[in-house]
Coordinates of C-alpha atoms in Angstrom, one line a residue:
M45 CA 14.6 20.7 5.5
Q46 CA 16.2 17.4 6.6
Y47 CA 15.2 15.4 9.8
E48 CA 18.0 14.1 12.0
G49 CA 20.3 14.0 9.1
T50 CA 18.5 10.9 7.6
G51 CA 16.9 12.6 4.6
F52 CA 13.4 12.9 6.0
W53 CA 11.3 16.1 5.8
V54 CA 9.6 17.0 9.0
F55 CA 6.1 16.0 7.7
G56 CA 7.3 12.6 6.4
G57 CA 6.1 10.6 9.5
D58 CA 5.0 7.6 7.4
A59 CA 8.4 7.7 5.7
I60 CA 10.2 7.1 9.0
G61 CA 8.1 4.0 9.6
Y62 CA 8.8 2.6 6.1
H63 CA 12.6 3.3 6.5
D64 CA 12.6 1.6 9.9
H65 CA 10.9 -1.5 8.7
G66 CA 13.1 -1.6 5.6
E67 CA 16.1 -1.7 7.8
K68 CA 14.5 -4.5 9.8
L69 CA 14.1 -6.5 6.6
I70 CA 17.8 -5.8 5.6
N71 CA 18.9 -7.0 9.1
A72 CA 16.7 -10.1 8.8
W73 CA 18.4 -11.0 5.5
H74 CA 21.9 -10.4 7.0
Q75 CA 21.0 -12.5 10.1
G76 CA 19.4 -15.3 8.1
I77 CA 16.0 -15.1 9.9
D78 CA 12.5 -15.0 8.5
L79 CA 11.4 -11.5 7.5
P80 CA 9.6 -9.8 10.3
S81 CA 6.0 -8.5 10.4
V82 CA 5.4 -4.9 11.2
Y83 CA 2.8 -5.1 14.0
I84 CA 1.4 -7.7 16.3
A85 CA -2.0 -7.2 17.9
G86 CA -3.1 -10.0 20.2
N87 CA -1.9 -13.2 18.5
N88 CA -2.3 -11.8 15.0
H89 CA 0.7 -11.0 12.9
Y90 CA 0.1 -8.1 10.4
D91 CA 2.7 -8.7 7.6
L92 CA 2.5 -5.3 5.9
Y93 CA 4.9 -6.4 3.2
K94 CA 2.3 -4.9 0.8
G95 CA 3.5 -1.5 1.9
L96 CA 6.7 0.2 0.6
S97 CA 9.0 -1.5 3.1
L98 CA 9.9 -4.4 0.9
P99 CA 10.9 -2.3 -2.2
I100 CA 12.8 0.0 0.1
A101 CA 14.7 -3.0 1.6
I102 CA 15.6 -4.2 -1.9
V103 CA 17.0 -0.7 -2.8
Y104 CA 18.9 -0.5 0.5
A105 CA 20.4 -4.0 -0.1
V106 CA 21.8 -2.7 -3.5
L107 CA 22.7 0.9 -2.8
G108 CA 23.0 1.1 1.0
S109 CA 20.6 1.9 3.9
L110 CA 20.1 5.6 3.2
P111 CA 16.6 7.1 2.6
L112 CA 17.9 9.4 -0.1
H113 CA 18.7 6.4 -2.2
F114 CA 15.0 5.5 -2.5
L115 CA 14.2 9.1 -3.1
L116 CA 16.2 8.8 -6.4
V117 CA 13.9 5.9 -7.3
N118 CA 10.8 8.0 -6.5
A119 CA 12.1 10.9 -8.6
F120 CA 12.7 8.5 -11.5
V121 CA 9.2 7.1 -11.2
G122 CA 7.8 10.6 -11.0
A123 CA 9.4 11.4 -14.3
M124 CA 8.0 8.1 -15.8
I125 CA 4.5 9.2 -14.8
G126 CA 4.9 12.1 -17.2
L127 CA 5.8 9.8 -20.0
L128 CA 2.8 7.5 -19.2
A129 CA 0.5 10.6 -19.3
Y130 CA 1.9 11.5 -22.7
N131 CA 1.3 8.1 -24.1
L132 CA -2.2 7.8 -22.6
T133 CA -3.2 11.3 -24.0
L134 CA -1.8 10.4 -27.4
R135 CA -4.2 7.5 -27.6
L136 CA -7.1 9.8 -26.8
S137 CA -6.2 12.9 -28.8
D138 CA -3.3 14.5 -30.7
R139 CA 0.3 15.2 -30.0
R140 CA -0.4 18.8 -28.9
S141 CA -2.7 17.6 -26.1
A142 CA -0.2 14.9 -25.2
L143 CA 2.6 17.5 -24.7
I144 CA 0.2 19.6 -22.6
A145 CA -0.6 16.6 -20.4
A146 CA 3.0 15.5 -20.0
T147 CA 4.2 19.0 -19.1
A148 CA 1.3 19.5 -16.6
V149 CA 1.9 16.2 -14.9
A150 CA 5.7 16.5 -14.8
F151 CA 5.6 20.0 -13.2
W152 CA 2.4 19.5 -11.1
P153 CA 3.3 21.0 -7.7
S154 CA 2.1 18.2 -5.4
S155 CA 3.6 15.6 -7.8
I156 CA 7.0 17.1 -7.3
L157 CA 6.4 17.5 -3.6
W158 CA 5.4 13.8 -2.9
S159 CA 8.1 12.5 -5.2
T160 CA 10.6 13.9 -2.6
Q161 CA 9.1 11.8 0.2
L162 CA 9.9 8.2 1.2
L163 CA 6.3 7.3 0.4
K164 CA 4.6 4.9 -2.0
D165 CA 2.5 7.5 -3.8
M166 CA 4.7 7.8 -6.8
I167 CA 4.8 4.0 -7.3
S168 CA 1.1 3.7 -6.8
I169 CA 0.3 6.5 -9.2
A170 CA 2.7 5.1 -11.9
L171 CA 1.0 1.7 -11.6
V172 CA -2.5 3.3 -11.9
M173 CA -1.4 5.2 -15.0
L174 CA 0.2 2.0 -16.5
A175 CA -3.1 0.1 -15.8
L176 CA -5.2 2.8 -17.5
L177 CA -2.8 3.0 -20.4
S178 CA -2.9 -0.8 -20.8
I179 CA -6.7 -1.0 -20.8
V180 CA -7.1 1.9 -23.3
N181 CA -4.3 0.5 -25.5
L182 CA -5.8 -3.1 -25.5
W183 CA -9.2 -1.9 -26.4
K184 CA -8.1 0.4 -29.3
K185 CA -5.8 -2.3 -30.6
H186 CA -8.0 -5.3 -30.5
S187 CA -11.6 -3.9 -30.9
I188 CA -11.2 -3.2 -34.6
T189 CA -12.8 -5.5 -37.0
T190 CA -10.2 -5.4 -39.7
Q191 CA -7.5 -8.1 -39.5
Q192 CA -4.0 -6.8 -39.4
D193 CA -0.6 -8.4 -39.0
R194 CA 0.1 -8.5 -35.3
N195 CA 3.1 -9.6 -33.2
V196 CA 1.9 -12.4 -30.9
L197 CA 4.5 -11.6 -28.3
S198 CA 3.5 -7.9 -28.3
D199 CA -0.2 -8.9 -27.8
V200 CA 0.7 -11.3 -24.9
G201 CA 2.9 -8.7 -23.4
G202 CA 0.1 -6.1 -23.4
W203 CA -2.1 -8.5 -21.4
L204 CA 0.6 -9.4 -19.0
L205 CA 1.4 -5.7 -18.5
L206 CA -2.2 -5.1 -17.5
V207 CA -2.2 -8.0 -15.1
V208 CA 1.1 -6.8 -13.5
A209 CA -0.1 -3.2 -13.3
V210 CA -3.4 -4.0 -11.6
F211 CA -1.8 -6.5 -9.3
G212 CA 0.7 -3.8 -8.3
V213 CA -2.0 -1.3 -7.7
T214 CA -3.9 -3.7 -5.5
Y215 CA -0.6 -4.9 -3.8
F216 CA 0.1 -1.4 -2.5
R217 CA -3.5 -0.1 -2.0
N218 CA -6.2 -2.7 -1.9
Y219 CA -9.0 -0.3 -2.3
M220 CA -7.7 1.0 -5.6
G221 CA -7.9 -2.5 -7.0
A222 CA -11.5 -2.7 -5.9
L223 CA -12.2 0.6 -7.7
F224 CA -10.6 -0.8 -10.9
V225 CA -12.9 -3.8 -10.6
V226 CA -16.0 -1.7 -10.2
T227 CA -15.3 0.7 -13.1
V228 CA -14.1 -2.0 -15.5
T229 CA -17.0 -4.3 -14.7
G230 CA -19.5 -1.5 -15.1
V231 CA -18.3 0.0 -18.3
M232 CA -17.3 -3.3 -20.0
S233 CA -20.7 -4.8 -19.1
L234 CA -22.2 -2.1 -21.2
A235 CA -19.7 -2.9 -24.0
V236 CA -20.7 -6.6 -23.8
L237 CA -24.4 -5.7 -24.2
R238 CA -23.8 -3.4 -27.2
S239 CA -21.4 -5.9 -28.9
V240 CA -23.9 -8.8 -28.4
W241 CA -26.6 -6.6 -29.9
R242 CA -24.4 -5.8 -32.9
R243 CA -23.0 -9.4 -33.1
N244 CA -19.5 -8.0 -32.7
W245 CA -18.0 -11.1 -31.0
R246 CA -14.5 -9.7 -31.1
Q247 CA -15.5 -6.9 -28.8
T248 CA -17.5 -9.2 -26.6
I249 CA -14.5 -11.5 -26.0
L250 CA -12.3 -8.5 -25.5
A251 CA -14.6 -7.0 -22.9
F252 CA -14.9 -10.3 -21.0
G253 CA -11.1 -10.6 -21.2
L254 CA -10.5 -7.2 -19.6
I255 CA -13.0 -7.9 -16.8
S256 CA -11.4 -11.3 -16.1
C257 CA -7.8 -9.9 -16.1
V258 CA -8.6 -7.0 -13.8
F259 CA -10.7 -9.2 -11.5
G260 CA -8.0 -11.9 -11.4
A261 CA -5.2 -9.5 -10.8
T262 CA -7.1 -7.8 -8.0
A263 CA -7.9 -11.1 -6.3
A264 CA -4.3 -12.1 -6.5
G265 CA -3.2 -8.7 -5.0
T266 CA -5.5 -9.2 -2.0
D267 CA -4.7 -12.9 -1.5
T268 CA -3.1 -13.4 1.9
N269 CA -1.6 -16.7 0.7
I270 CA 0.7 -14.7 -1.6
N271 CA 3.2 -14.0 1.1
L272 CA 6.4 -12.4 -0.3
L273 CA 7.9 -12.2 3.2
Y274 CA 7.8 -16.0 3.3
W275 CA 9.1 -16.4 -0.3
L276 CA 12.0 -14.1 0.3
S277 CA 13.0 -15.5 3.7
P278 CA 16.0 -17.9 4.1
R279 CA 15.2 -21.6 3.7
N280 CA 16.3 -22.4 7.3
P281 CA 15.4 -19.3 9.3
E282 CA 15.5 -21.2 12.6
V283 CA 19.3 -21.4 12.3
G284 CA 19.4 -17.6 12.0
H285 CA 17.2 -17.1 15.0
V286 CA 19.4 -19.2 17.2
K287 CA 22.4 -17.3 16.0
L288 CA 20.5 -14.0 16.7
G289 CA 19.7 -15.2 20.2
L290 CA 23.3 -16.0 20.9
A291 CA 24.2 -12.5 19.7
Y292 CA 21.6 -10.9 22.0
E293 CA 23.1 -12.9 25.0
A294 CA 26.6 -11.7 24.0
G295 CA 25.3 -8.1 23.7
T296 CA 26.6 -7.7 20.1
V297 CA 23.3 -6.9 18.4
I298 CA 23.1 -3.2 17.4
K299 CA 19.8 -1.4 17.8
Q300 CA 18.0 -1.9 14.5
S301 CA 14.9 0.3 14.7
R302 CA 13.1 3.1 16.6
V303 CA 10.1 0.7 17.1
F304 CA 10.4 -2.5 19.0
L305 CA 7.8 -5.2 19.4
W306 CA 8.5 -5.4 23.2
D307 CA 10.5 -3.3 25.5
M308 CA 12.7 -6.2 26.7
D309 CA 16.2 -6.7 27.9
D310 CA 18.7 -8.6 25.7
D311 CA 18.2 -11.9 27.6
S312 CA 14.5 -11.8 27.0
K313 CA 15.0 -11.0 23.3
A314 CA 17.3 -14.0 23.1
V315 CA 14.5 -16.2 24.6
A316 CA 12.1 -14.8 22.1
S317 CA 14.5 -15.6 19.3
Y318 CA 14.9 -19.2 20.4
L319 CA 11.1 -19.6 20.7
R320 CA 10.7 -18.3 17.2
A321 CA 13.2 -20.9 16.0
I322 CA 11.2 -23.6 17.7
E323 CA 8.0 -22.2 16.2
L324 CA 9.5 -22.5 12.7
N325 CA 11.0 -25.9 13.3
Q326 CA 9.9 -28.0 16.3
E327 CA 12.6 -30.6 15.6
Y328 CA 15.6 -28.2 15.6
A329 CA 17.4 -29.4 18.7
P330 CA 19.9 -26.5 19.2
A331 CA 17.0 -24.1 19.7
Y332 CA 15.7 -26.2 22.7
R333 CA 19.2 -26.4 24.2
Q334 CA 19.9 -22.6 24.0
L335 CA 16.3 -21.8 25.2
G336 CA 16.9 -24.0 28.3
L337 CA 20.2 -22.3 29.0
A338 CA 18.7 -18.9 28.6
L339 CA 15.7 -19.7 30.9
L340 CA 18.1 -21.0 33.5
K341 CA 19.8 -17.7 33.5
K342 CA 16.4 -15.9 33.9
G343 CA 15.3 -18.2 36.7
Q344 CA 12.5 -19.9 34.7
L345 CA 13.5 -23.3 35.9
Q346 CA 10.4 -25.4 35.2
V347 CA 10.1 -24.3 31.6
A348 CA 13.9 -24.7 31.3
V349 CA 13.7 -28.3 32.3
Q350 CA 10.9 -28.9 29.8
S351 CA 13.1 -27.4 27.1
F352 CA 16.1 -29.5 28.0
E353 CA 13.9 -32.7 28.0
N354 CA 12.7 -31.8 24.5
Y355 CA 16.4 -31.3 23.4
L356 CA 17.4 -34.7 24.9
L357 CA 14.6 -36.4 23.0
L358 CA 16.2 -35.1 19.8
E359 CA 19.9 -35.3 20.6
E360 CA 22.2 -37.5 22.8
D361 CA 24.2 -35.3 25.0
P362 CA 25.6 -37.1 28.1
E363 CA 27.8 -34.2 29.1
L364 CA 24.8 -31.8 29.3
I365 CA 22.9 -34.4 31.3
R366 CA 25.6 -34.6 33.9
S367 CA 25.9 -30.8 34.1
L368 CA 22.2 -30.3 34.4
Q369 CA 21.8 -32.9 37.1
S370 CA 24.3 -31.2 39.3
I371 CA 22.7 -27.8 38.7
L372 CA 19.1 -28.9 39.1
S373 CA 19.8 -30.9 42.3
T374 CA 20.6 -27.7 44.1
K375 CA 17.1 -26.4 43.1
G376 CA 15.2 -29.4 44.0
L377 CA 14.5 -30.4 40.4
V378 CA 15.5 -33.5 38.4
L379 CA 15.3 -34.5 34.7
S380 CA 12.7 -37.1 34.0
E381 CA 14.0 -40.6 33.2
T382 CA 11.2 -41.0 30.6
P383 CA 10.7 -37.5 29.2
T384 CA 7.8 -36.6 26.9
F385 CA 7.8 -33.9 24.4
T386 CA 6.4 -30.6 25.8
D387 CA 5.0 -27.9 23.6
V388 CA 6.9 -24.9 24.8
R389 CA 4.9 -21.8 23.9
L390 CA 5.3 -18.1 24.4
P391 CA 2.7 -17.6 27.1
A392 CA 4.5 -20.2 29.3
I393 CA 7.3 -17.7 30.0
G394 CA 5.3 -14.5 30.2
L395 CA 6.4 -12.9 27.0
E396 CA 3.1 -12.9 25.1
P397 CA 2.5 -9.5 23.6
K398 CA -0.5 -7.6 24.9
E399 CA -3.6 -7.4 22.8
S400 CA -4.0 -4.0 21.2
I401 CA -7.2 -3.1 19.5
G402 CA -8.1 0.5 19.3
G403 CA -10.3 3.0 17.5
V404 CA -13.9 2.5 16.5
V405 CA -13.5 -1.3 16.0
G406 CA -11.9 -1.6 19.4
D407 CA -14.8 0.1 21.1
I408 CA -17.3 -2.2 19.4
V409 CA -15.3 -5.3 20.3
K410 CA -15.0 -4.2 24.0
N411 CA -18.7 -3.4 24.3
V412 CA -20.4 -6.3 22.4
G413 CA -17.6 -8.8 22.0
I414 CA -18.2 -9.3 18.3
L415 CA -18.1 -7.3 15.1
P416 CA -21.6 -6.6 13.9
N417 CA -22.7 -6.9 10.3
R418 CA -22.9 -3.3 8.9
S419 CA -24.5 -1.9 5.9
W420 CA -22.4 -0.1 3.3
P421 CA -23.4 3.4 4.5
E422 CA -22.6 2.5 8.1
H423 CA -19.3 1.1 7.0
I424 CA -18.4 4.3 5.2
S425 CA -19.4 6.3 8.3
N426 CA -17.1 4.1 10.5
L427 CA -14.2 4.6 8.1
R428 CA -14.8 8.4 8.2
Q429 CA -14.9 8.3 12.1
A430 CA -11.6 6.4 12.2
I431 CA -10.0 9.0 9.9
T432 CA -11.5 11.9 11.8
S433 CA -10.2 10.6 15.1
T434 CA -6.6 11.3 13.9
G435 CA -7.4 15.0 14.4
G436 CA -5.7 17.9 12.6
S437 CA -7.1 21.2 11.4
S438 CA -8.1 20.0 8.0
V439 CA -10.9 17.6 8.9
V440 CA -13.9 18.2 6.5
D441 CA -17.4 17.4 7.7
A442 CA -16.3 15.6 10.8
Q443 CA -19.9 15.1 12.0
Q444 CA -21.2 13.6 8.7
I445 CA -23.0 10.3 9.3
F446 CA -24.4 8.0 6.6
N447 CA -27.4 6.0 7.9
H448 CA -29.0 5.1 4.6
L449 CA -28.0 4.7 0.9
W450 CA -29.8 8.0 0.1
D451 CA -27.5 9.8 2.6
V452 CA -24.5 8.6 0.6
I453 CA -26.1 9.6 -2.8
A454 CA -27.0 13.0 -1.5
F455 CA -23.5 13.6 -0.2
M456 CA -21.8 12.6 -3.5
P457 CA -21.8 16.0 -5.2
R458 CA -20.1 17.5 -2.1
A459 CA -17.7 14.5 -2.0
L460 CA -16.7 15.3 -5.5
L461 CA -16.0 18.9 -4.6
I462 CA -14.0 17.8 -1.5
A463 CA -12.0 15.3 -3.5
F464 CA -10.8 17.9 -6.0
L465 CA -10.6 21.1 -4.0
A466 CA -10.0 20.3 -0.3
P467 CA -8.4 21.8 1.8
F468 CA -10.6 24.8 1.2
P469 CA -9.4 28.5 1.5
W470 CA -10.8 29.0 5.1
E471 CA -8.8 25.9 6.2
V472 CA -5.6 27.4 4.8
L473 CA -6.1 30.8 6.2
F474 CA -7.1 29.9 9.8
G475 CA -5.2 28.2 12.5
G476 CA -4.5 24.6 13.4
K477 CA -1.6 22.4 14.2
T478 CA -1.0 21.6 10.5
A479 CA -1.9 25.1 9.2
G480 CA 1.8 25.6 8.2
L481 CA 1.6 22.8 5.7
Q482 CA -1.8 23.7 4.2
P483 CA -0.5 26.5 1.9
L484 CA 1.3 23.7 0.0
A485 CA -2.1 22.8 -1.5
V486 CA -2.9 26.3 -2.8
P487 CA -1.0 26.0 -6.1
D488 CA -2.7 22.7 -6.8
N489 CA -6.1 24.1 -6.1
L490 CA -5.6 27.1 -8.3
L491 CA -4.5 24.9 -11.2
I492 CA -7.4 22.5 -10.7
I493 CA -9.8 25.4 -10.8
C494 CA -8.3 26.5 -14.1
L495 CA -8.5 23.0 -15.6
L496 CA -12.1 22.3 -14.5
P497 CA -13.7 23.9 -17.7
A498 CA -11.5 21.7 -19.9
L499 CA -12.3 18.7 -17.8
A500 CA -16.0 19.3 -18.0
L501 CA -15.7 19.8 -21.8
A502 CA -13.7 16.5 -22.1
Y503 CA -16.5 14.7 -20.3
W504 CA -19.1 16.2 -22.5
Q505 CA -17.2 15.4 -25.7
R506 CA -16.7 11.7 -24.7
L507 CA -20.1 11.0 -23.1
R508 CA -21.8 11.9 -26.5
R509 CA -20.4 8.8 -28.1
F510 CA -19.9 5.4 -26.4
Q511 CA -16.2 4.3 -26.7
P512 CA -15.7 1.7 -23.9
D513 CA -12.1 2.5 -23.3
E514 CA -12.8 6.3 -23.0
W515 CA -15.9 5.7 -20.9
F516 CA -13.8 3.5 -18.6
L517 CA -11.4 6.4 -18.1
L518 CA -14.2 8.8 -17.4
A519 CA -15.8 6.4 -14.9
F520 CA -12.5 5.7 -13.2
V521 CA -11.8 9.4 -12.5
L522 CA -15.4 10.0 -11.3
V523 CA -15.8 6.9 -9.1
T524 CA -12.3 7.2 -7.6
A525 CA -12.8 10.9 -6.8
V526 CA -16.2 10.3 -5.2
A527 CA -14.9 7.4 -3.2
H528 CA -12.1 9.5 -1.8
G529 CA -14.4 12.4 -1.0
L530 CA -16.9 10.1 0.8
V531 CA -14.3 8.3 3.0
M532 CA -11.3 10.6 3.4
A533 CA -12.4 13.3 5.8
N534 CA -8.8 14.4 6.5
A535 CA -8.0 16.9 3.7
G536 CA -4.3 16.7 4.4
T537 CA -4.2 13.0 3.6
L538 CA -6.6 13.6 0.7
F539 CA -4.2 16.2 -0.7
R540 CA -1.7 13.3 -1.2
L541 CA -4.1 10.5 -2.2
R542 CA -6.0 12.5 -4.8
L543 CA -3.1 12.3 -7.3
Q544 CA -4.4 8.8 -8.1
F545 CA -7.4 10.3 -9.8
L546 CA -6.1 13.8 -10.4
I547 CA -3.4 12.9 -12.9
P548 CA -5.8 10.8 -15.1
A549 CA -8.2 13.9 -14.8
I550 CA -5.3 16.1 -16.1
V551 CA -5.0 13.7 -19.0
L552 CA -8.7 14.1 -19.9
A553 CA -8.5 17.9 -19.4
A554 CA -5.5 18.1 -21.7
T555 CA -7.5 16.6 -24.6
A556 CA -10.0 19.5 -24.4
L557 CA -7.8 22.3 -23.2
P558 CA -6.9 23.5 -26.8
S559 CA -10.6 23.9 -27.5
V560 CA -11.2 25.8 -24.3
I561 CA -8.2 28.1 -25.0
A562 CA -9.4 28.6 -28.6
G563 CA -12.8 29.6 -27.3
V564 CA -11.2 32.1 -24.9
F565 CA -9.1 33.7 -27.6
A566 CA -12.2 33.8 -29.9
L567 CA -14.0 35.9 -27.3
F568 CA -11.3 38.6 -27.8
G569 CA -11.2 38.1 -31.6
R570 CA -7.7 36.6 -31.6
S571 CA -6.2 33.3 -32.9
N572 CA -4.4 30.9 -30.5
S573 CA -2.4 29.3 -33.3
N574 CA 0.9 30.8 -32.0
F575 CA 0.0 30.0 -28.4
L576 CA -0.6 26.3 -28.9
P577 CA 1.1 25.2 -32.1
R578 CA 0.4 21.7 -33.2

């Protein structure tokens, strides 16, 4: 089941990317350079430190660069999700239901499957469950009208835990933070209206506090100014880049990753390292000196002279001047007697990366030159098209287009069905390049079908009375499921992502499952007291 002896399963393609970039971060720390971005398209750096690469790099730094080390962390987090499910269910129902929820979550087939992958699903799900538990716990603890002795540190810790959890959810998957904002704002706005009507100011303040914390944590999680790559980089990375350039020229740099930004020889990589050092600190003289020497070797004489002149403006080096004059005289070049500082940039030496814009957005940019303003239905359609373009045999409703809001509303029931039950049986039974993996979803789908009556009963029981924390949980499961069904046309990817709303749905179903089982036993005139002891 392993891939190239590195601990990857064959279908863990994303895991290979996370591992590669994690190793790049480790090497950057060892070399003393700023932490690298994952991709460059045009002149834009995409610093995807919000993915799993940074946590993986931290684990690798402690335990060693082996994927199986982080899988141990994933397995531990998967076990913690079961404990979070137990505690969340215990606040909604009794201990019997909590044990059912914890057991179901701990042994849920796809949960076990994805915890064995070098992916961020387990961490994301754990943070979602922690955020849900924090909101439910804060409401049940602080919405009561009777004054009780409370530990101030515990109260502050509860709010901080909520902020950290929502920030973490948004940090790894921005759209999940947006769904938290939508559901909390919607339900807690109703709570505000009811509490104002009843003059229950405690609940009014609590509802506003929950909205503010979730909104603030989500905004922080999407803030591009919060750059962990910058904070965790060395204080003087330009020094490391010059050392790295010298290592490239000496041929002592070991290949770090399967994916390189450019397909360049070592001398060109050295030039790129010196240029990065200059970009970080334009007054770092050794970078100009080494850049000039490297460019002389490559025959880029004019830019080499400019780099040397910049160096001599920063440092006095008579010996270098004498050497350069003798070398340049044979090439018909001379150093300026009154040099001026020249901004040496990447395009000047022909190493600028090619612009790469693809997919639906790329076609629009190439045709009209600008990105048009789209309505929400059109935006959803474009996201679906981008996902559909990845291919595979599990694409659901590939031709579905949303032109108007009513198109989206009409598709919502089917989106809910897709979210919970895709891939469908006919996709599992018939061919396709990923058909061999589709049977992995069968145990999940069978269990979901068995739990649907309990989930429906749980919704019915809680919708009959307005408890803001419970309504929030109901809304979160429903809104998140519909959002995934609307956008995620690839059922294979949805099979992995749906755990983010499926595990909270299991918690809700567990609260009503004893009643459903009791009803089934009653149909046959038997008691279920021995089957589900309290």
